[in-house]
PDB file of C-alpha atoms in Angstrom:
ATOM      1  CA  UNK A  13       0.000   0.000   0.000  1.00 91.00           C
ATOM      2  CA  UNK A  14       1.009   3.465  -1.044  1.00 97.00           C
ATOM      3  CA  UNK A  15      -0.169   6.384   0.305  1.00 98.00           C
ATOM      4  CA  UNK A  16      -0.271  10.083  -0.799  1.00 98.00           C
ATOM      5  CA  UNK A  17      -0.584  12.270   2.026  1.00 98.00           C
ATOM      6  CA  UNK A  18      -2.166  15.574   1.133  1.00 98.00           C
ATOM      7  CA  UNK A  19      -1.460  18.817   3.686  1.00 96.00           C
ATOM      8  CA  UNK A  20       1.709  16.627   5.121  1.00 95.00           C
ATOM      9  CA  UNK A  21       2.555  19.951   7.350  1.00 91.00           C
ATOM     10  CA  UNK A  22      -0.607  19.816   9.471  1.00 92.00           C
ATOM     11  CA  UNK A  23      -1.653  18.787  12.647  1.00 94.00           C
ATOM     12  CA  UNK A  24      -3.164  15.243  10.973  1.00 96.00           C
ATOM     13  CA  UNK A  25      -0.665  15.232   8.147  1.00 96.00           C
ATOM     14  CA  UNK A  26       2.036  15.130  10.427  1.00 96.00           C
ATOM     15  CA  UNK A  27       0.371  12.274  12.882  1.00 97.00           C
ATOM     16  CA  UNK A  28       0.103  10.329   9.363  1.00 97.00           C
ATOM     17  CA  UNK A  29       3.849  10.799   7.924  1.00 97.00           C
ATOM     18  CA  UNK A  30       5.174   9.720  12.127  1.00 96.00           C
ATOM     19  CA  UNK A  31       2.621   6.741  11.942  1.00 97.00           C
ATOM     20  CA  UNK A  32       3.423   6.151   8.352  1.00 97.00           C
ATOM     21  CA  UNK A  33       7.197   6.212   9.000  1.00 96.00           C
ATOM     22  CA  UNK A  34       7.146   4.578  12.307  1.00 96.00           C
ATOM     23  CA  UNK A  35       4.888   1.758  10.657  1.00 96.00           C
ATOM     24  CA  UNK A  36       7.321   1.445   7.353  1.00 96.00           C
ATOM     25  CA  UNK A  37       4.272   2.032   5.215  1.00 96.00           C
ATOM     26  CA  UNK A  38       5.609   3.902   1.874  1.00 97.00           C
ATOM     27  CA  UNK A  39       4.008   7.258   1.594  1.00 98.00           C
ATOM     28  CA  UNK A  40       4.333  10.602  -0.642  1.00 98.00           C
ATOM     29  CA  UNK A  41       3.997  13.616   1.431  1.00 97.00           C
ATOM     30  CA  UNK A  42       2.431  16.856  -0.227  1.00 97.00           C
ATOM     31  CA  UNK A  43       2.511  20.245   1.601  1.00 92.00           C
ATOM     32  CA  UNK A  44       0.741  23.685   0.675  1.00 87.00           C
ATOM     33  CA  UNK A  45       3.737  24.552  -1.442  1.00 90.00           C
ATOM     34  CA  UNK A  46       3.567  21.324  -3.623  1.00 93.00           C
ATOM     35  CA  UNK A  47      -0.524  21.741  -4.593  1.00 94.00           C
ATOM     36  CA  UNK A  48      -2.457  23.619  -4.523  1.00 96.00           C
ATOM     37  CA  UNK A  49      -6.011  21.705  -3.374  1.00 97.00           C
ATOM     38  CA  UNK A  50      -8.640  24.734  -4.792  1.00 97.00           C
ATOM     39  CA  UNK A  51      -7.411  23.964  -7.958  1.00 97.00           C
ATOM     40  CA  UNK A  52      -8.597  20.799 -10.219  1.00 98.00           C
ATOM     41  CA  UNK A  53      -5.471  20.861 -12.464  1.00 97.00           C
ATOM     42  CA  UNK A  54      -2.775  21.476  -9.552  1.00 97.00           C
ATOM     43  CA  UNK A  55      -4.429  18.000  -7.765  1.00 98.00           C
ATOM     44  CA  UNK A  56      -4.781  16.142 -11.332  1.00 98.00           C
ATOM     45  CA  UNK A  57      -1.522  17.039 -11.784  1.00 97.00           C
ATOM     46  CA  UNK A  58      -0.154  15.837  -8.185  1.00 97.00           C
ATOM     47  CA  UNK A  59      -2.163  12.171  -8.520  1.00 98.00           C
ATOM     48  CA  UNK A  60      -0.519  12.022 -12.177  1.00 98.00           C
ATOM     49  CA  UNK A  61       2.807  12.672 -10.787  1.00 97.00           C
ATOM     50  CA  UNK A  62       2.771  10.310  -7.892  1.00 97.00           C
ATOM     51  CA  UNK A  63       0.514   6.709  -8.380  1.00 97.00           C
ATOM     52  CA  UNK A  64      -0.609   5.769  -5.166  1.00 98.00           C
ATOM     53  CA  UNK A  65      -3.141   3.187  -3.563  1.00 98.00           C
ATOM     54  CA  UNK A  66      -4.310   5.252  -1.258  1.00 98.00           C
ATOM     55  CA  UNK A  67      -4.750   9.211  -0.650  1.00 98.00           C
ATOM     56  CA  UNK A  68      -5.417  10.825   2.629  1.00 98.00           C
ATOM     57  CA  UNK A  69      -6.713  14.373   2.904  1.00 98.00           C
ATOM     58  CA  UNK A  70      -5.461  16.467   5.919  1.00 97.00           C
ATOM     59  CA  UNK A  71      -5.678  19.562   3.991  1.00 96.00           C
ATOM     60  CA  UNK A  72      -8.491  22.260   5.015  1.00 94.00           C
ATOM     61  CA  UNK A  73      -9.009  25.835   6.891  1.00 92.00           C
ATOM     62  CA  UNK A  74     -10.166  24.515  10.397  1.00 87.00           C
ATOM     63  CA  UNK A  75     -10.871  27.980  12.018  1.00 84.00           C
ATOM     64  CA  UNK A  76     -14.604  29.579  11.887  1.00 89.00           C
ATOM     65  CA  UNK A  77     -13.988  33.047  11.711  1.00 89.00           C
ATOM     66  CA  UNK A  78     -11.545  32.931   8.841  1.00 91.00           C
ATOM     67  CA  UNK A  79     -14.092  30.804   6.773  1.00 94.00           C
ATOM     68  CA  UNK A  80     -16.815  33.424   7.476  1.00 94.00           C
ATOM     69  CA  UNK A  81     -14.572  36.386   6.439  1.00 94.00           C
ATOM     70  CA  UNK A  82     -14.174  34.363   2.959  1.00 96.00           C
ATOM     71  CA  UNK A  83     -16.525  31.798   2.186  1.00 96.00           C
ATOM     72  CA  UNK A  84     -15.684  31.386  -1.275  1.00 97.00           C
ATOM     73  CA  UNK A  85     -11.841  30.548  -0.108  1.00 97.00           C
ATOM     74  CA  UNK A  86     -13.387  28.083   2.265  1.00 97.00           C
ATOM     75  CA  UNK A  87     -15.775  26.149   0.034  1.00 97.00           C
ATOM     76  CA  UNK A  88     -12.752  26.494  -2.193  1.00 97.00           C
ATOM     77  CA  UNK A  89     -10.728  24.910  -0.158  1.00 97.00           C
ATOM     78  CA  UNK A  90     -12.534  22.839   2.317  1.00 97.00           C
ATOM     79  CA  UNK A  91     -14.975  21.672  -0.027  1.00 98.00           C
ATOM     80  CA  UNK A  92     -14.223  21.774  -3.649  1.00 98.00           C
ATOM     81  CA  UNK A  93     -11.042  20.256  -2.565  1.00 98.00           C
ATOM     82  CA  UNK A  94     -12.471  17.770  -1.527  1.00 98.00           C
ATOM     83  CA  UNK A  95     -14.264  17.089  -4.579  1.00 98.00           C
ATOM     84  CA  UNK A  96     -10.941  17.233  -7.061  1.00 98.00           C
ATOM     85  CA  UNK A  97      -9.503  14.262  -4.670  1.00 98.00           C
ATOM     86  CA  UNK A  98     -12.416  12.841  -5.059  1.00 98.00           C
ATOM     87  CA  UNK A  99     -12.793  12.406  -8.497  1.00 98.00           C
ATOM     88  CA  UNK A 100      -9.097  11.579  -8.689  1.00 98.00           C
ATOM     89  CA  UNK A 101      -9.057   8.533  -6.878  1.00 98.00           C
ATOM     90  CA  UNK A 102     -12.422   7.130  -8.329  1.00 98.00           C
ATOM     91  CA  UNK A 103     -10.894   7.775 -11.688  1.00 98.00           C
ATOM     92  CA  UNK A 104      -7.359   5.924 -10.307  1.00 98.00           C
ATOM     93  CA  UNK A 105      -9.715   3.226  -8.522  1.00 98.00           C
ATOM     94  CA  UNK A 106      -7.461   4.616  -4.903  1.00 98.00           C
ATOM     95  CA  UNK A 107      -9.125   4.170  -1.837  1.00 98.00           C
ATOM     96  CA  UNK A 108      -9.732   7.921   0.126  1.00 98.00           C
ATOM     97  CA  UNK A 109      -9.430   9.065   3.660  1.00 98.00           C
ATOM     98  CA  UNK A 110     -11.279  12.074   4.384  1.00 98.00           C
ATOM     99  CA  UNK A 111     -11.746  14.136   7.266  1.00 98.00           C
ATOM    100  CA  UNK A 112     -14.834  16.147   8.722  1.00 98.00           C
ATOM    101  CA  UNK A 113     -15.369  17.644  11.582  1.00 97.00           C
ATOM    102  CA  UNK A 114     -17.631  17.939  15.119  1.00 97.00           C
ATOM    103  CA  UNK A 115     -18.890  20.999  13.797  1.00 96.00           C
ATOM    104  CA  UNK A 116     -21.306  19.699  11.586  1.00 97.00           C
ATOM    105  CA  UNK A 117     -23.771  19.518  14.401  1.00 97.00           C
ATOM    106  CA  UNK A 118     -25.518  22.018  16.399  1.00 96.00           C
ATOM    107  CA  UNK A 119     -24.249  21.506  19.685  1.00 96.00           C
ATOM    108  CA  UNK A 120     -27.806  21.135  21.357  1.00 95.00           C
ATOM    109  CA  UNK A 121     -27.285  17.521  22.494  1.00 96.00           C
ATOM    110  CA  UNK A 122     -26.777  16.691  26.081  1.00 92.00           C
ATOM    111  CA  UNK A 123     -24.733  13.545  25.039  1.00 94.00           C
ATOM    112  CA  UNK A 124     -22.262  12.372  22.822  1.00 98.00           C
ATOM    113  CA  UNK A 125     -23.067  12.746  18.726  1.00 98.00           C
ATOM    114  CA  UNK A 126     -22.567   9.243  17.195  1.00 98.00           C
ATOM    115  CA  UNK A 127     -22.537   8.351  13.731  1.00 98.00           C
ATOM    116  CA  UNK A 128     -26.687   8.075  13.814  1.00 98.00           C
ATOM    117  CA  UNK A 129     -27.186  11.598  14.534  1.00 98.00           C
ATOM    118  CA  UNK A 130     -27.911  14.027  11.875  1.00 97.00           C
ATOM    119  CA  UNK A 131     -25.470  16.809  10.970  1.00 97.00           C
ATOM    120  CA  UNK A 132     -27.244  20.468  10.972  1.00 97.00           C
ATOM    121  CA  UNK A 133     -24.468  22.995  10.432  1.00 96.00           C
ATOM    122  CA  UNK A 134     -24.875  26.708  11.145  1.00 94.00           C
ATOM    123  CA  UNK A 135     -21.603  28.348   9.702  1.00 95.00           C
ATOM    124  CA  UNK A 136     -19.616  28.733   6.431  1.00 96.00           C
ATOM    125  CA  UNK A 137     -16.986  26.395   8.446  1.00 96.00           C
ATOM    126  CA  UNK A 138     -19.500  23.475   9.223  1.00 96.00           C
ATOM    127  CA  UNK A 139     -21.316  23.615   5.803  1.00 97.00           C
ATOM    128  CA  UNK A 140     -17.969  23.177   4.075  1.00 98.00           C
ATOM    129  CA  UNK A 141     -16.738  20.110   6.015  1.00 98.00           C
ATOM    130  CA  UNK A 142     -20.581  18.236   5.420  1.00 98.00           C
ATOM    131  CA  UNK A 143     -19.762  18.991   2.022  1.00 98.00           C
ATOM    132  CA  UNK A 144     -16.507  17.581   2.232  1.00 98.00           C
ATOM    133  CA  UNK A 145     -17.884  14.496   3.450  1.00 98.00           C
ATOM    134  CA  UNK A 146     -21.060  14.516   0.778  1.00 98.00           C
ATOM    135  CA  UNK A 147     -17.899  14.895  -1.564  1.00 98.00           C
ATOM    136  CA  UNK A 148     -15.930  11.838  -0.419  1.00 98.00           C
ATOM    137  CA  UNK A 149     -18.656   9.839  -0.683  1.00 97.00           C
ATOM    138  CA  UNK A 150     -18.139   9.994  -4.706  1.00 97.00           C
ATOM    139  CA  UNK A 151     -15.488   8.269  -4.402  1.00 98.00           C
ATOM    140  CA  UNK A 152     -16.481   4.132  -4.311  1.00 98.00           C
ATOM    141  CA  UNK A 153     -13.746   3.633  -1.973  1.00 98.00           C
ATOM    142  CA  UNK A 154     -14.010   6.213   0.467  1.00 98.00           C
ATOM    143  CA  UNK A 155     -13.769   6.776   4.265  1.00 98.00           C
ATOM    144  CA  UNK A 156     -14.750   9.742   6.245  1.00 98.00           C
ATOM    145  CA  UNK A 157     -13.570  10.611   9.643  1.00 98.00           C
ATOM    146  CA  UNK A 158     -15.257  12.904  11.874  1.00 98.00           C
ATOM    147  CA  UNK A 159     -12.707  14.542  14.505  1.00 98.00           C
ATOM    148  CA  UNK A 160     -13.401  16.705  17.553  1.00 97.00           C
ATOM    149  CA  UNK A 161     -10.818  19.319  18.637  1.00 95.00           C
ATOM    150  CA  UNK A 162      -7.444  17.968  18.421  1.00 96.00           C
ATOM    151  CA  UNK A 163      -3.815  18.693  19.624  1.00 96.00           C
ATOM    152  CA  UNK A 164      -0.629  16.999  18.407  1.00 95.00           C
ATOM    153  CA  UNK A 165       2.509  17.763  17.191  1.00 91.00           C
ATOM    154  CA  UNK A 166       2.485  19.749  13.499  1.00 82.00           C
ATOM    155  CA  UNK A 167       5.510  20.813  11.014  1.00 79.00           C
ATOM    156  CA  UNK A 168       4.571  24.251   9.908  1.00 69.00           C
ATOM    157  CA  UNK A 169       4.311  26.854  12.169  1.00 70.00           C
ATOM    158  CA  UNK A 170       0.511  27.127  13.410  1.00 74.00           C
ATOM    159  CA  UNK A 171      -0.014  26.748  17.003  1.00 78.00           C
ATOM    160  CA  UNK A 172      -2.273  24.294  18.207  1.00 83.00           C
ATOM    161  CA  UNK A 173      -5.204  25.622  20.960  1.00 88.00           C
ATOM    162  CA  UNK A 174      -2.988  23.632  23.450  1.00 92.00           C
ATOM    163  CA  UNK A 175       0.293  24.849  22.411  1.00 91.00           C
ATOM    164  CA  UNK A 176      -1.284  27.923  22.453  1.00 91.00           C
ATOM    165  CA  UNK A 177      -2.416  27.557  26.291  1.00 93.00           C
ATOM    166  CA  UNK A 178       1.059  25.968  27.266  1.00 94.00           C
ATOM    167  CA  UNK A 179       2.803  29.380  25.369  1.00 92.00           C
ATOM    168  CA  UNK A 180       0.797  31.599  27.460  1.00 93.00           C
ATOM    169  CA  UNK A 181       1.112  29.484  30.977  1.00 93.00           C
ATOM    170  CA  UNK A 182       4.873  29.839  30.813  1.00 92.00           C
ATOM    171  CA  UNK A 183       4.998  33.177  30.288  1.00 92.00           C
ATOM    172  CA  UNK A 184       3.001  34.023  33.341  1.00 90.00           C
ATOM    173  CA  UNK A 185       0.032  34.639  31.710  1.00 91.00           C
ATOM    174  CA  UNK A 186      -3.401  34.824  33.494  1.00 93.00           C
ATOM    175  CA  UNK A 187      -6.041  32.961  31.517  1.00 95.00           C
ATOM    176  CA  UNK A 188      -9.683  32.872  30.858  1.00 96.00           C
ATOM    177  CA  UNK A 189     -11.475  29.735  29.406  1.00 96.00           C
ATOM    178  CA  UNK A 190     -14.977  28.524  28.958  1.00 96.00           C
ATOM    179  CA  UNK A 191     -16.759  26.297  30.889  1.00 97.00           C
ATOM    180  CA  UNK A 192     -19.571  25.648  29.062  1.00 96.00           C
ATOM    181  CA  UNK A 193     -17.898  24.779  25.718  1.00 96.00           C
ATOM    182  CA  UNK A 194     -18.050  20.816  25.523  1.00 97.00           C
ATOM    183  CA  UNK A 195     -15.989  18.426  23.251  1.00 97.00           C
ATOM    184  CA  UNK A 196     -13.807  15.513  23.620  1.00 98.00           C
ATOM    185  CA  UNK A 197     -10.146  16.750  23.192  1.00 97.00           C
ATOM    186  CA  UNK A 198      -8.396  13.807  20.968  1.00 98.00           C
ATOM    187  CA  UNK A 199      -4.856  13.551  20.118  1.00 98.00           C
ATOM    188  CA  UNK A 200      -4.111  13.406  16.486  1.00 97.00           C
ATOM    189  CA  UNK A 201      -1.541  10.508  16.068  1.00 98.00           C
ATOM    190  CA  UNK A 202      -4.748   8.473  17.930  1.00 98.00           C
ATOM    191  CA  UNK A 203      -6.771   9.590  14.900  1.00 98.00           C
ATOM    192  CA  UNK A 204      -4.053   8.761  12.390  1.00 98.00           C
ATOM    193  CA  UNK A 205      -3.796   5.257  14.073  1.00 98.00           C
ATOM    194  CA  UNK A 206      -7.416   4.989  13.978  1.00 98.00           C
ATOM    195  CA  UNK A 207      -7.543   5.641  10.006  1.00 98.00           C
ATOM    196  CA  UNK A 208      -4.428   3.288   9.522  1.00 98.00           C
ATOM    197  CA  UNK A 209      -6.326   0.410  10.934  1.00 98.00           C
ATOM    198  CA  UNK A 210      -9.590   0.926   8.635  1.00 98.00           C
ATOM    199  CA  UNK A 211      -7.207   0.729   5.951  1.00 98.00           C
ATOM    200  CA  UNK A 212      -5.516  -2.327   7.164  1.00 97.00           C
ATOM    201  CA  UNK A 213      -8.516  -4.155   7.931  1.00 97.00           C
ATOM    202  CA  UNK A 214     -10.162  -3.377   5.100  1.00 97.00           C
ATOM    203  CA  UNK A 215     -13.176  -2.128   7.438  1.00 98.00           C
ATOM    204  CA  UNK A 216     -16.154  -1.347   5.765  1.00 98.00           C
ATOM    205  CA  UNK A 217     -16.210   2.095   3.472  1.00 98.00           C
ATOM    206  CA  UNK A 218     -18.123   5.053   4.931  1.00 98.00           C
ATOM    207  CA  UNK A 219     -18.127   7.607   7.937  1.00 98.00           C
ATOM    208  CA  UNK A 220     -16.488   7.201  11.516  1.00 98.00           C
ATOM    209  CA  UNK A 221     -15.881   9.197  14.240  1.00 98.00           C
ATOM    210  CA  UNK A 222     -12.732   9.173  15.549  1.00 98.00           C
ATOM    211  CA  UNK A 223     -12.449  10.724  19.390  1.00 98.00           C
ATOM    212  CA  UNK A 224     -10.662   9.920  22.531  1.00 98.00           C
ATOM    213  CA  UNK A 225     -13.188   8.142  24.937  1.00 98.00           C
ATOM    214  CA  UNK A 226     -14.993  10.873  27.020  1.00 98.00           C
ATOM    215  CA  UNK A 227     -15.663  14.993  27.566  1.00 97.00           C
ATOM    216  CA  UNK A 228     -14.522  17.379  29.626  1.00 98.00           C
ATOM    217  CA  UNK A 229     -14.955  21.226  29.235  1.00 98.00           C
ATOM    218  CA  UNK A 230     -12.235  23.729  27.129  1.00 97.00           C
ATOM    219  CA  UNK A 231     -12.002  24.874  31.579  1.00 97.00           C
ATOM    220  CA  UNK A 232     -11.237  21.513  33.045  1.00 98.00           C
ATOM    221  CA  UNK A 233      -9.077  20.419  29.909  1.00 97.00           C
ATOM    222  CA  UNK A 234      -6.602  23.401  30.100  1.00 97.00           C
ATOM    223  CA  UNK A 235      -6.370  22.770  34.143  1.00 96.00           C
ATOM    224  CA  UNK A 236      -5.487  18.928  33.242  1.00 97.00           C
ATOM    225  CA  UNK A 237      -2.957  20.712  31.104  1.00 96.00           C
ATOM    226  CA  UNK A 238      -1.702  22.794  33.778  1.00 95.00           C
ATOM    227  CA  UNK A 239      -1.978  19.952  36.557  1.00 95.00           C
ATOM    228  CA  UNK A 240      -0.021  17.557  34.119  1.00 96.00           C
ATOM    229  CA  UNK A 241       2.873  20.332  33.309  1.00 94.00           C
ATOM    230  CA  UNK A 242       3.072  21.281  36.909  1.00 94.00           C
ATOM    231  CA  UNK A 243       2.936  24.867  35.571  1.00 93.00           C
ATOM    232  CA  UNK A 244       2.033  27.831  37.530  1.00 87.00           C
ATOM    233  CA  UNK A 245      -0.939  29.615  36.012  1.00 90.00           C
ATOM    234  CA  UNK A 246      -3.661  31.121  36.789  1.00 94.00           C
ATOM    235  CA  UNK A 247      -6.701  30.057  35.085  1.00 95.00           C
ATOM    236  CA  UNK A 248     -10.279  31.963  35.046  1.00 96.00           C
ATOM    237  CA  UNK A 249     -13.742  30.493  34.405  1.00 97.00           C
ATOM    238  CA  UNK A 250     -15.569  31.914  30.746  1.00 97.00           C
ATOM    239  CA  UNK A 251     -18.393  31.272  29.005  1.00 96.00           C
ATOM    240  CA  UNK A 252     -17.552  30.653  25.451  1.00 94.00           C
ATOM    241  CA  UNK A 253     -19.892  33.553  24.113  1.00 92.00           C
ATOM    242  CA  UNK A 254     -17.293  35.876  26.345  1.00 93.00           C
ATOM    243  CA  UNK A 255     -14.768  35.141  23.107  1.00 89.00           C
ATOM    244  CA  UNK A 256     -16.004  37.052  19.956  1.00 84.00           C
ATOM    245  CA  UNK A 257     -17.099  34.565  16.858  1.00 85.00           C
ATOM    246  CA  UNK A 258     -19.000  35.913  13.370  1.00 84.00           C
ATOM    247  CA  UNK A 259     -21.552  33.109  14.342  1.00 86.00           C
ATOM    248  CA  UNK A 260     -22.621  31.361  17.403  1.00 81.00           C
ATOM    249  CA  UNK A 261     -20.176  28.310  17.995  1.00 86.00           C
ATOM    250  CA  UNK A 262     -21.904  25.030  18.893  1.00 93.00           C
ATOM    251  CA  UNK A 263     -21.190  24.476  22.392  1.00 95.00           C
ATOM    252  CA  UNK A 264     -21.742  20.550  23.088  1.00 97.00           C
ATOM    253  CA  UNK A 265     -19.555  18.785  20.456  1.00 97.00           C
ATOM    254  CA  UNK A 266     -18.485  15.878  22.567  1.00 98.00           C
ATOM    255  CA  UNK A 267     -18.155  12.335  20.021  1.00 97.00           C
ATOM    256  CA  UNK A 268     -17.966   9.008  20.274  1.00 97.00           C
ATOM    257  CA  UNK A 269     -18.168   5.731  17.677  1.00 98.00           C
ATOM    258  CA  UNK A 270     -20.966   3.151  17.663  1.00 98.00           C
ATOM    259  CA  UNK A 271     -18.811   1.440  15.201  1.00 97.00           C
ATOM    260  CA  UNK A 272     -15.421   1.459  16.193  1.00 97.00           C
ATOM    261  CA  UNK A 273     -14.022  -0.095  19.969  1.00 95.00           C
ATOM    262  CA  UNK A 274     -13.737   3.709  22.167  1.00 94.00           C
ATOM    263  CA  UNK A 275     -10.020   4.573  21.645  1.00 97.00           C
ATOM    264  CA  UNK A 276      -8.124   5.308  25.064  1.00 98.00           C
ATOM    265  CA  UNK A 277      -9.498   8.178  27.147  1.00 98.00           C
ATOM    266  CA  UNK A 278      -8.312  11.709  26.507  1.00 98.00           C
ATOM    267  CA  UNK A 279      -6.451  12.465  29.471  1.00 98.00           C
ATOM    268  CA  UNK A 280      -3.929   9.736  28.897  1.00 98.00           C
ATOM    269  CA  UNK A 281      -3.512  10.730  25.341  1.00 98.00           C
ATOM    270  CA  UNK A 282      -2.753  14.008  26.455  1.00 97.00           C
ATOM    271  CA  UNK A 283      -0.299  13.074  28.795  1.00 97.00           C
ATOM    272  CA  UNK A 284       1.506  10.753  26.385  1.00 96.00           C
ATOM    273  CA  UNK A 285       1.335  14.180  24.229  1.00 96.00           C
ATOM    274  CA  UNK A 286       2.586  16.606  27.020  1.00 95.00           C
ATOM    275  CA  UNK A 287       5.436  13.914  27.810  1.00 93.00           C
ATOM    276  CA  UNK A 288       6.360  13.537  24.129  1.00 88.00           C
ATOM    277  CA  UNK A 289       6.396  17.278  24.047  1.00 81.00           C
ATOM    278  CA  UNK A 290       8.684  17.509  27.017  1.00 65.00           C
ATOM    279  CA  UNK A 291      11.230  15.226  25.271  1.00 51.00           C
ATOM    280  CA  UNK A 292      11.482  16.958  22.096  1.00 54.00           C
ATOM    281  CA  UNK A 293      11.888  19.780  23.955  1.00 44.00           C
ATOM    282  CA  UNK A 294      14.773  18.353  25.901  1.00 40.00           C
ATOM    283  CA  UNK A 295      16.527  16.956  22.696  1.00 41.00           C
ATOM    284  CA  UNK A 296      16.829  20.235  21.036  1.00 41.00           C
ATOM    285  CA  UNK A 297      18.119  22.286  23.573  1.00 40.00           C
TER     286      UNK A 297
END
């Protein structure tokens, strides 16, 4: 199996080339500055230039605000992108690994959103990711995996929301979080690992969800992050409507799988994250 891995410099694209590598599964890696995903020729001309079996898509614009200042970059991207791989591998007869996102649902239910519930988007960020998925499923051989929030290591130079936390606890900085905003934080080498075994098992074709077991709120999260680090911050309780958005945000996003086995729970993927942080850390001083 060969694998081209599209937006190699993300969070997920780099999870998938350290899984890839660590797995000695052969893979292509493809970062903004080789293709261009809005554009039909640029990914023709990437999936003529390097045959694969398989292509995974980590590229997209994840923030809300962004999409909502430029919709028609967003669809572009997050959408229509999505599309161009599409028809590529259906033409090539590749298997495809897409991803969507928690945001596809309104954030009204008390529990966790499965794979049964019904996506009912309400910004230009959450439309473009249900069409990513509508998308993928042109593609015969196709799967699409729903994340949450994630944090992970990444090879360009876009901070995380945890890396962004950790930045301002060790500078001293007092913080303010929400404690009403919902999800279940996942670790995005989990997620890779989760998408590597569909693939290997040949699991059915069609949509997951692909969270660490569990929810906490964005408050209680960043205090495990503080508690695990031993660092010295002060931390203040927010509602998430204190932090300005172009739309409302849904505020219960917490996932879970009715078809997959519940992948470990989040706060020991985040310490295994924390503690692989803290060695690299250590290795390039």
């Amino acid at each position: 199996m060969h694998v081209l891995l599209l937006g190699a410099t993300g969070m997920l694209g780099t999870a998938f080339a350290f899984k890839f590598a660590e797995k000695g599964l052969p893979f292509t890696p493809l970062g903004h500055r080789d293709l261009r995903i809005e554009s039909a020729d640029s990914v023709a001309a990437a999936f003529a230039a390097h045959p694969a079996d398989v292509v995974v898509n980590c590229t997209g614009i994840v923030s809300i605000n962004p999409c909502e200042d430029d919709p028609e970059h967003c669809t572009a991207v997050n959408a229509l992108g999505a599309l161009y791989v599409s028809r590529q591998a259906a033409a090539r007869g590749m298997t495809m690994v897409q991803f969507s996102s928690h945001a596809v649902f309104d954030g009204q239910k008390e529990g966790f959103y499965t794979e049964d519930d019904v996506p009912r988007p309400q910004s230009v960020y959450a439309v473009s990711k249900y069409a990513c998925e509508v998308y993928a499923a042109l593609c015969p051989s196709h799967y699409v995996l729903r994340v949450p929030a994630m944090f992970g290591p990444r090879r360009n130079d876009s901070l995380g929301f945890v890396d962004k936390m950790l930045a301002f606890m060790e500078q001293g900085r007092e913080l303010r979080v929400a404690d009403d905003k919902i999800d279940s934080p996942t670790y995005s080498l989990d997620v890779a690992e989760t998408a590597i075994g569909l693939l290997s098992d040949k699991a059915p074709y069609g949509l997951y969800h692909a969270a660490n077991d569990g929810c906490v709120s964005y408050y209680d999260f960043i205090d495990a992050v503080r508690e695990m680090t031993g660092l010295q911050a002060t931390l203040h309780r927010a509602k998430d409507a204190d932090f300005p958005s172009r739309v409302p945000k849904p505020l219960r996003t917490a996932m879970r799988s009715v078809k997959l086995p519940a992948l470990r729970g989040w706060r020991e993927a985040l310490a295994d994250y924390l503690q692989s942080r803290g060695r690299q850390a250590g290795q390039s001083r």
